[in-house]
Amino acid sequence: MNYERIKEKLEILADAAKYDVSCSSSGSKRKNTTKGLGDSSGMGICHSYTEDGRCVSLLKILLTNVCIFDCAYCVTRKSNDIKRVAFTVQEVVDLTINFYRRNYIEGLFLSSGIFKSPDATMERLVRVAKKLRLEENFNGYIHLKSIPGASDELMQEAGLYADRLSVNIEIPTKEGLKLLAPDKDHKDFIQPMKAVKNAIDLYKSEKKIIKSTPVYAPAGQSTQMIVGATGESDRDVMYSAHYFYNKFQMKRVYYSGYVPVANDARLPAIGTEVPMMRENRLYQTDWLLRFYGFDIREILNDQHQNLDMDIDPKLSWALRHLDQFPVNINRADKRMLARIPGVGLKSVHKILSARRYRKLGWEHLKAIGISINRSRYFITCDSRDFERRDLTASQIKNQILSTSHSKYRNNFNQQLSLFA
């Protein structure tokens, strides 16, 4: 093995893979029952953390940075003057096993530029996963990128060896995709998603009858959208995400701020990447839709097409609906408690549990851990302690901002100064 050549490939293809953020491993339950290598339970993404605080990582690389497409926003586009390299199937397998044995990684995240054709690329990705599972007896986490335009047969085979599959929708709108990636067709992204969803449903139903039926893509599928490359609104982004969650039962939708990688007239003329705060607000909105019971139209609609960068989306919604507050902390139902700014889901459960034994006051809420700075304008413990009184939404917002400190807001302000 030419170690210098392998090292060179690894440096190039690992660097090219850094723009893909959709490599979460949550949800997989693949167990090591054959004394093989690895166990995907509890695995995570590169340099991320599990719920118990454990740092976990994946080997995150491209199979190749050769690509037949010329997407304006992509560093591996065919017109970009970069050094092109490719791993062989065996090289990826050897890297994964050797890195795992040295305790550097706990799994593999494998993507690729599209060479020759979508099917040729997907077939090579599947061969890597299949070789790891069957020949190396590797039971660690494997995440494969689904290649747009790949056949249903290859997608079905991929899910038998990978824990998670994902195809990046890349641009939130069809119009934006046509502008920046005219060689690609929106339906080519949808077809692999549909194939994965149908296969997951099929294998689940079969497993109810035949217990020995293998688990197909146990960690489900995810997707990623580039934000800010085509001037789309936050409403456009989140309505697209909402569609994928409902239509294809996505485990996660990831939002990646546009990073300038080329001087292309089709790309927005900005001097730096999309501010971190916008990504943060989109993820907060995503969380509200998935876990807090909000409808997308409550947060983003024709009147409010973009998120407020100064405050989080739950607070923004509450300030627009002051008629629904104050909420009595001792009587409100679970749904309304979850809509109080400064109150998270864990705090909601603690409140519901604690008030079975006593009437809750401010000292109890502080002990539970809610953010009094924000919540005090929207809740009451009894009829005499309401903080908002006759304050307007603007006054409440200014008071909250004057006493809050956010590293994201500071970074956002610093980035905005670059455009001045």
Short mmCIF file of C-alpha atoms in Angstrom, two decimals:
data_model
loop_
_atom_site.label_atom_id
_atom_site.label_comp_id
_atom_site.label_asym_id
_atom_site.label_seq_id
_atom_site.Cartn_x
_atom_site.Cartn_y
_atom_site.Cartn_z
CA MET A 1 0.00 0.00 0.00
CA ASN A 2 1.32 3.46 -0.94
CA TYR A 3 0.78 5.26 2.37
CA GLU A 4 1.84 8.67 1.05
CA ARG A 5 -0.69 8.42 -1.77
CA ILE A 6 -3.43 7.30 0.63
CA LYS A 7 -2.61 10.19 2.95
CA GLU A 8 -2.84 12.64 0.06
CA LYS A 9 -6.23 11.26 -0.99
CA LEU A 10 -7.47 11.39 2.59
CA GLU A 11 -6.49 15.04 2.98
CA ILE A 12 -8.24 16.04 -0.25
CA LEU A 13 -11.40 13.96 0.13
CA ALA A 14 -11.88 14.63 3.84
CA ASP A 15 -11.59 18.37 3.20
CA ALA A 16 -14.13 18.17 0.36
CA ALA A 17 -16.58 16.33 2.65
CA LYS A 18 -16.64 19.08 5.29
CA TYR A 19 -19.46 20.95 3.53
CA ASP A 20 -21.91 18.12 4.20
CA VAL A 21 -23.36 18.53 7.71
CA SER A 22 -26.05 15.84 7.50
CA CYS A 23 -24.14 13.05 9.20
CA SER A 24 -26.10 12.37 12.38
CA SER A 25 -26.27 8.73 13.48
CA SER A 26 -29.12 8.98 15.97
CA GLY A 27 -31.72 6.24 15.84
CA SER A 28 -29.70 3.22 14.76
CA LYS A 29 -30.00 0.04 16.85
CA ARG A 30 -27.61 -2.28 15.02
CA LYS A 31 -26.19 -4.63 17.66
CA ASN A 32 -22.91 -6.52 17.61
CA THR A 33 -23.99 -10.11 18.20
CA THR A 34 -21.29 -11.96 16.26
CA LYS A 35 -18.12 -10.80 18.05
CA GLY A 36 -17.38 -8.57 15.09
CA LEU A 37 -16.06 -5.02 15.06
CA GLY A 38 -18.05 -2.09 16.37
CA ASP A 39 -21.57 -1.43 17.56
CA SER A 40 -23.65 1.41 16.12
CA SER A 41 -25.82 1.95 19.21
CA GLY A 42 -25.34 5.49 20.44
CA MET A 43 -22.96 6.51 17.69
CA GLY A 44 -22.85 10.15 16.62
CA ILE A 45 -21.46 12.60 14.10
CA CYS A 46 -17.91 13.90 13.68
CA HIS A 47 -16.86 15.76 16.79
CA SER A 48 -20.32 15.76 18.32
CA TYR A 49 -21.71 14.59 21.63
CA THR A 50 -24.23 12.02 22.83
CA GLU A 51 -26.88 12.79 25.43
CA ASP A 52 -24.54 11.61 28.20
CA GLY A 53 -21.81 14.00 27.05
CA ARG A 54 -19.63 11.45 25.25
CA CYS A 55 -17.69 12.78 22.26
CA VAL A 56 -18.08 10.60 19.18
CA SER A 57 -16.78 10.74 15.63
CA LEU A 58 -17.13 9.26 12.16
CA LEU A 59 -14.66 8.91 9.34
CA LYS A 60 -16.21 11.46 6.98
CA ILE A 61 -14.90 11.35 3.41
CA LEU A 62 -15.84 11.42 -0.24
CA LEU A 63 -15.28 8.35 -2.36
CA THR A 64 -14.13 10.75 -5.09
CA ASN A 65 -14.23 14.45 -5.89
CA VAL A 66 -14.66 13.73 -9.59
CA CYS A 67 -18.11 14.92 -10.71
CA ILE A 68 -19.94 15.11 -14.01
CA PHE A 69 -22.13 18.00 -12.83
CA ASP A 70 -21.31 21.71 -12.67
CA CYS A 71 -23.36 23.01 -9.74
CA ALA A 72 -22.36 26.62 -9.06
CA TYR A 73 -22.38 26.22 -5.26
CA CYS A 74 -20.28 23.02 -5.11
CA VAL A 75 -16.53 22.86 -4.61
CA THR A 76 -16.30 19.58 -6.57
CA ARG A 77 -18.14 20.90 -9.66
CA LYS A 78 -16.50 19.79 -12.91
CA SER A 79 -15.44 23.32 -13.92
CA ASN A 80 -13.51 23.90 -10.70
CA ASP A 81 -9.74 23.71 -11.13
CA ILE A 82 -8.87 21.33 -8.29
CA LYS A 83 -6.86 18.15 -8.00
CA ARG A 84 -9.09 15.13 -8.63
CA VAL A 85 -8.57 11.88 -6.72
CA ALA A 86 -10.59 8.77 -5.88
CA PHE A 87 -10.44 5.99 -3.33
CA THR A 88 -10.84 2.39 -4.35
CA VAL A 89 -13.44 0.34 -2.50
CA GLN A 90 -10.74 -1.56 -0.65
CA GLU A 91 -8.95 1.62 0.41
CA VAL A 92 -12.10 2.96 2.09
CA VAL A 93 -12.66 -0.39 3.81
CA ASP A 94 -9.06 -0.52 5.05
CA LEU A 95 -9.15 3.08 6.29
CA THR A 96 -12.39 2.46 8.19
CA ILE A 97 -11.14 -0.72 9.86
CA ASN A 98 -7.69 0.67 10.69
CA PHE A 99 -9.09 3.91 12.08
CA TYR A 100 -11.64 1.99 14.12
CA ARG A 101 -9.05 -0.37 15.59
CA ARG A 102 -7.00 2.65 16.66
CA ASN A 103 -10.09 4.09 18.35
CA TYR A 104 -10.08 7.16 16.09
CA ILE A 105 -13.64 6.66 14.85
CA GLU A 106 -16.86 4.84 15.62
CA GLY A 107 -18.26 4.61 12.12
CA LEU A 108 -18.20 5.82 8.53
CA PHE A 109 -19.91 8.66 6.69
CA LEU A 110 -19.35 8.15 2.96
CA SER A 111 -20.41 10.52 0.21
CA SER A 112 -19.15 11.05 -3.33
CA GLY A 113 -19.02 13.20 -6.39
CA ILE A 114 -21.03 11.66 -9.21
CA PHE A 115 -18.68 9.99 -11.71
CA LYS A 116 -19.79 8.25 -14.93
CA SER A 117 -23.43 7.97 -13.83
CA PRO A 118 -25.61 7.97 -10.69
CA ASP A 119 -25.90 4.17 -10.76
CA ALA A 120 -22.14 3.64 -11.17
CA THR A 121 -21.49 5.91 -8.17
CA MET A 122 -24.17 4.39 -5.97
CA GLU A 123 -23.04 0.87 -6.83
CA ARG A 124 -19.52 1.73 -5.62
CA LEU A 125 -20.84 3.18 -2.35
CA VAL A 126 -22.93 0.05 -1.74
CA ARG A 127 -19.90 -2.16 -2.38
CA VAL A 128 -17.99 -0.38 0.41
CA ALA A 129 -20.79 -0.93 2.93
CA LYS A 130 -21.37 -4.52 1.83
CA LYS A 131 -17.68 -5.36 2.09
CA LEU A 132 -17.46 -3.86 5.57
CA ARG A 133 -20.51 -5.80 6.80
CA LEU A 134 -19.96 -9.17 5.17
CA GLU A 135 -16.19 -9.50 4.84
CA GLU A 136 -14.92 -7.44 7.78
CA ASN A 137 -17.86 -8.22 10.09
CA PHE A 138 -18.08 -4.51 10.91
CA ASN A 139 -21.10 -3.61 13.05
CA GLY A 140 -20.31 0.06 13.55
CA TYR A 141 -22.38 2.90 12.15
CA ILE A 142 -22.46 3.45 8.39
CA HIS A 143 -24.10 6.44 6.72
CA LEU A 144 -24.23 6.42 2.90
CA LYS A 145 -25.25 9.35 0.73
CA SER A 146 -27.98 8.44 -1.73
CA ILE A 147 -27.05 9.54 -5.23
CA PRO A 148 -29.78 11.49 -7.08
CA GLY A 149 -30.95 9.46 -10.05
CA ALA A 150 -29.79 6.10 -8.70
CA SER A 151 -32.08 3.12 -9.34
CA ASP A 152 -34.56 1.84 -6.76
CA GLU A 153 -32.80 -1.54 -6.75
CA LEU A 154 -29.50 0.01 -5.66
CA MET A 155 -31.25 2.12 -3.02
CA GLN A 156 -32.93 -0.98 -1.63
CA GLU A 157 -29.62 -2.82 -1.43
CA ALA A 158 -27.92 0.18 0.21
CA GLY A 159 -30.41 0.19 3.07
CA LEU A 160 -29.59 -3.42 3.95
CA TYR A 161 -26.00 -2.50 4.82
CA ALA A 162 -26.19 1.16 5.88
CA ASP A 163 -27.72 2.48 9.08
CA ARG A 164 -28.78 5.75 7.50
CA LEU A 165 -29.25 6.96 3.94
CA SER A 166 -29.49 10.58 2.87
CA VAL A 167 -29.89 12.50 -0.35
CA ASN A 168 -29.22 16.23 -0.17
CA ILE A 169 -31.97 18.30 -1.76
CA GLU A 170 -29.27 21.00 -1.95
CA ILE A 171 -31.40 24.02 -2.93
CA PRO A 172 -34.79 24.56 -1.16
CA THR A 173 -36.71 25.59 -4.29
CA LYS A 174 -37.05 24.11 -7.77
CA GLU A 175 -36.35 27.54 -9.28
CA GLY A 176 -33.11 27.88 -7.33
CA LEU A 177 -31.96 24.41 -8.36
CA LYS A 178 -32.65 25.19 -12.02
CA LEU A 179 -30.59 28.36 -11.73
CA LEU A 180 -27.54 26.97 -9.95
CA ALA A 181 -27.59 23.32 -11.09
CA PRO A 182 -29.26 23.26 -14.52
CA ASP A 183 -27.93 19.75 -15.22
CA LYS A 184 -29.94 18.34 -12.31
CA ASP A 185 -33.63 17.58 -12.12
CA HIS A 186 -35.63 18.00 -8.91
CA LYS A 187 -37.37 14.65 -9.42
CA ASP A 188 -33.98 12.89 -9.32
CA PHE A 189 -33.69 13.94 -5.67
CA ILE A 190 -37.23 12.88 -4.85
CA GLN A 191 -37.01 9.39 -6.36
CA PRO A 192 -34.32 8.02 -3.97
CA MET A 193 -36.20 9.48 -1.00
CA LYS A 194 -39.37 7.74 -2.14
CA ALA A 195 -37.53 4.46 -2.69
CA VAL A 196 -36.02 4.54 0.81
CA LYS A 197 -39.32 5.40 2.48
CA ASN A 198 -41.16 2.62 0.63
CA ALA A 199 -38.45 0.09 1.51
CA ILE A 200 -38.50 1.09 5.21
CA ASP A 201 -42.28 0.65 5.30
CA LEU A 202 -42.07 -2.68 3.45
CA TYR A 203 -39.42 -4.19 5.72
CA LYS A 204 -41.22 -3.01 8.84
CA SER A 205 -44.46 -4.65 7.76
CA GLU A 206 -42.67 -7.88 6.81
CA LYS A 207 -40.83 -7.99 10.12
CA LYS A 208 -44.17 -8.07 11.96
CA ILE A 209 -44.85 -11.39 10.21
CA ILE A 210 -41.35 -12.82 9.78
CA LYS A 211 -39.10 -11.99 12.72
CA SER A 212 -35.92 -12.85 10.82
CA THR A 213 -36.56 -10.09 8.27
CA PRO A 214 -33.51 -7.77 8.27
CA VAL A 215 -33.81 -4.20 9.47
CA TYR A 216 -33.68 -1.74 6.62
CA ALA A 217 -31.88 1.60 7.23
CA PRO A 218 -32.59 1.53 11.00
CA ALA A 219 -31.61 5.20 11.43
CA GLY A 220 -33.91 6.27 8.57
CA GLN A 221 -33.00 8.97 6.10
CA SER A 222 -32.07 12.63 6.24
CA THR A 223 -31.46 15.52 3.85
CA GLN A 224 -29.66 18.84 3.72
CA MET A 225 -30.42 22.21 2.17
CA ILE A 226 -28.03 25.02 1.35
CA VAL A 227 -29.37 28.25 2.78
CA GLY A 228 -28.72 31.63 1.23
CA ALA A 229 -27.41 30.70 -2.22
CA THR A 230 -30.54 31.70 -4.15
CA GLY A 231 -32.16 34.40 -2.04
CA GLU A 232 -34.94 32.16 -0.72
CA SER A 233 -36.87 33.29 2.33
CA ASP A 234 -36.93 31.41 5.62
CA ARG A 235 -40.52 30.51 4.79
CA ASP A 236 -39.33 28.83 1.56
CA VAL A 237 -36.71 26.86 3.49
CA MET A 238 -38.98 25.69 6.28
CA TYR A 239 -41.95 24.89 4.03
CA SER A 240 -39.63 22.64 2.01
CA ALA A 241 -38.39 20.99 5.22
CA HIS A 242 -41.97 20.52 6.41
CA TYR A 243 -42.81 18.78 3.12
CA PHE A 244 -39.90 16.34 3.43
CA TYR A 245 -40.70 15.52 7.06
CA ASN A 246 -44.32 14.73 6.22
CA LYS A 247 -43.91 13.13 2.80
CA PHE A 248 -40.81 11.01 3.40
CA GLN A 249 -40.70 10.67 7.20
CA MET A 250 -37.26 12.25 7.40
CA LYS A 251 -35.36 11.79 10.63
CA ARG A 252 -33.60 15.11 10.18
CA VAL A 253 -33.40 18.03 7.79
CA TYR A 254 -30.11 19.92 8.00
CA TYR A 255 -29.57 23.56 7.11
CA SER A 256 -26.16 24.55 5.79
CA GLY A 257 -25.32 28.22 5.37
CA TYR A 258 -24.07 29.07 1.90
CA VAL A 259 -20.27 29.29 1.73
CA PRO A 260 -18.81 31.09 -1.32
CA VAL A 261 -16.66 28.60 -3.23
CA ALA A 262 -16.57 30.24 -6.67
CA ASN A 263 -16.82 33.50 -8.59
CA ASP A 264 -19.99 32.71 -10.47
CA ALA A 265 -22.46 35.29 -11.72
CA ARG A 266 -25.34 33.04 -10.65
CA LEU A 267 -24.29 33.15 -6.99
CA PRO A 268 -25.26 35.96 -4.60
CA ALA A 269 -22.77 38.79 -4.41
CA ILE A 270 -21.95 38.62 -0.72
CA GLY A 271 -18.56 38.90 0.89
CA THR A 272 -18.89 36.14 3.44
CA GLU A 273 -21.00 33.12 4.30
CA VAL A 274 -24.57 33.24 5.60
CA PRO A 275 -24.49 34.42 9.24
CA MET A 276 -24.45 31.63 11.80
CA MET A 277 -27.52 33.13 13.46
CA ARG A 278 -29.72 32.31 10.48
CA GLU A 279 -28.76 28.64 10.66
CA ASN A 280 -29.42 28.73 14.40
CA ARG A 281 -32.90 30.24 13.95
CA LEU A 282 -33.81 27.66 11.29
CA TYR A 283 -32.81 24.80 13.57
CA GLN A 284 -34.83 26.35 16.42
CA THR A 285 -37.86 26.55 14.13
CA ASP A 286 -37.29 22.96 13.04
CA TRP A 287 -37.30 21.93 16.71
CA LEU A 288 -40.57 23.77 17.38
CA LEU A 289 -42.27 22.00 14.48
CA ARG A 290 -41.01 18.54 15.41
CA PHE A 291 -41.33 18.55 19.20
CA TYR A 292 -43.34 21.54 20.43
CA GLY A 293 -46.55 21.10 18.45
CA PHE A 294 -46.28 24.26 16.36
CA ASP A 295 -47.75 24.45 12.87
CA ILE A 296 -45.41 25.88 10.25
CA ARG A 297 -48.01 28.54 9.35
CA GLU A 298 -47.97 29.87 12.91
CA ILE A 299 -44.30 30.79 12.65
CA LEU A 300 -43.77 31.62 8.96
CA ASN A 301 -46.46 32.84 6.57
CA ASP A 302 -47.20 35.59 4.03
CA GLN A 303 -46.97 38.27 6.71
CA HIS A 304 -43.81 36.87 8.32
CA GLN A 305 -41.60 35.34 5.63
CA ASN A 306 -38.31 35.58 7.53
CA LEU A 307 -37.31 34.79 11.08
CA ASP A 308 -36.33 37.47 13.55
CA MET A 309 -32.56 37.39 14.01
CA ASP A 310 -32.74 39.18 17.38
CA ILE A 311 -34.96 36.71 19.19
CA ASP A 312 -35.79 33.01 18.97
CA PRO A 313 -38.87 31.93 16.95
CA LYS A 314 -40.91 30.88 19.99
CA LEU A 315 -40.50 34.29 21.59
CA SER A 316 -41.26 35.95 18.27
CA TRP A 317 -44.50 33.95 18.00
CA ALA A 318 -45.49 34.79 21.58
CA LEU A 319 -44.97 38.52 21.04
CA ARG A 320 -47.31 38.34 18.03
CA HIS A 321 -49.93 36.51 20.11
CA LEU A 322 -50.01 38.38 23.40
CA ASP A 323 -53.76 37.77 23.51
CA GLN A 324 -53.01 34.13 24.44
CA PHE A 325 -51.05 35.18 27.53
CA PRO A 326 -50.57 35.24 30.49
CA VAL A 327 -50.59 31.49 31.10
CA ASN A 328 -51.31 30.29 34.62
CA ILE A 329 -48.45 27.92 35.37
CA ASN A 330 -50.60 25.92 37.79
CA ARG A 331 -53.50 25.28 35.40
CA ALA A 332 -52.27 25.39 31.80
CA ASP A 333 -52.19 22.21 29.74
CA LYS A 334 -49.03 20.65 28.32
CA ARG A 335 -49.47 22.19 24.87
CA MET A 336 -49.69 25.75 26.20
CA LEU A 337 -46.86 25.28 28.71
CA ALA A 338 -44.60 24.28 25.82
CA ARG A 339 -45.39 27.56 24.06
CA ILE A 340 -44.16 29.77 26.87
CA PRO A 341 -40.87 31.50 25.95
CA GLY A 342 -38.06 30.29 28.18
CA VAL A 343 -39.74 26.98 29.03
CA GLY A 344 -38.28 23.84 27.43
CA LEU A 345 -39.84 20.40 27.17
CA LYS A 346 -37.93 19.05 30.17
CA SER A 347 -39.22 21.96 32.24
CA VAL A 348 -42.76 21.29 31.01
CA HIS A 349 -42.59 17.73 32.34
CA LYS A 350 -41.12 18.93 35.63
CA ILE A 351 -43.91 21.50 36.02
CA LEU A 352 -46.63 18.94 35.30
CA SER A 353 -45.08 16.55 37.82
CA ALA A 354 -44.40 19.12 40.55
CA ARG A 355 -47.79 20.81 40.53
CA ARG A 356 -49.46 17.52 41.43
CA TYR A 357 -48.09 18.01 44.93
CA ARG A 358 -48.05 21.79 45.45
CA LYS A 359 -49.02 25.11 43.99
CA LEU A 360 -45.96 26.39 42.16
CA GLY A 361 -44.47 29.81 42.82
CA TRP A 362 -41.58 31.73 41.30
CA GLU A 363 -39.04 30.09 43.58
CA HIS A 364 -40.18 26.66 42.34
CA LEU A 365 -39.91 27.73 38.71
CA LYS A 366 -36.38 29.00 39.27
CA ALA A 367 -35.46 25.66 40.85
CA ILE A 368 -36.98 23.82 37.88
CA GLY A 369 -34.67 25.82 35.62
CA ILE A 370 -36.92 27.87 33.36
CA SER A 371 -35.62 31.16 31.95
CA ILE A 372 -37.32 33.69 34.19
CA ASN A 373 -35.88 36.55 32.14
CA ARG A 374 -38.14 35.62 29.21
CA SER A 375 -41.00 33.69 30.79
CA ARG A 376 -42.02 36.25 33.42
CA TYR A 377 -43.76 38.37 30.76
CA PHE A 378 -45.99 35.46 29.75
CA ILE A 379 -46.87 33.52 32.90
CA THR A 380 -48.49 33.97 36.24
CA CYS A 381 -48.46 31.81 39.35
CA ASP A 382 -51.53 33.56 40.73
CA SER A 383 -53.66 36.51 39.72
CA ARG A 384 -51.45 39.12 41.41
CA ASP A 385 -47.98 38.51 40.03
CA PHE A 386 -48.19 39.20 36.31
CA GLU A 387 -45.10 41.05 35.06
CA ARG A 388 -46.22 42.28 31.65
CA ARG A 389 -48.95 44.63 32.74
CA ASP A 390 -49.42 47.15 29.90
CA LEU A 391 -46.13 46.60 28.06
CA THR A 392 -46.26 46.38 24.28
CA ALA A 393 -44.61 43.59 22.29
CA SER A 394 -41.81 45.97 21.29
CA GLN A 395 -41.18 47.00 24.90
CA ILE A 396 -41.07 43.39 26.07
CA LYS A 397 -38.64 42.49 23.30
CA ASN A 398 -36.33 45.39 24.18
CA GLN A 399 -36.37 44.54 27.88
CA ILE A 400 -35.53 40.89 27.20
CA LEU A 401 -32.71 41.80 24.80
CA SER A 402 -31.25 44.30 27.25
CA THR A 403 -30.72 41.56 29.84
CA SER A 404 -29.76 38.63 27.59
CA HIS A 405 -26.37 37.54 26.31
CA SER A 406 -26.10 35.32 23.23
CA LYS A 407 -22.87 34.19 21.60
CA TYR A 408 -24.86 33.65 18.40
CA ARG A 409 -26.23 37.20 18.42
CA ASN A 410 -22.73 38.57 19.01
CA ASN A 411 -21.40 36.54 16.08
CA PHE A 412 -24.31 37.72 13.95
CA ASN A 413 -23.59 41.37 14.77
CA GLN A 414 -19.92 40.87 13.96
CA GLN A 415 -20.76 39.32 10.60
CA LEU A 416 -23.22 42.07 9.77
CA SER A 417 -20.46 44.65 10.34
CA LEU A 418 -18.59 43.06 7.42
CA PHE A 419 -21.35 44.21 5.05
CA ALA A 420 -21.39 47.80 6.32
#
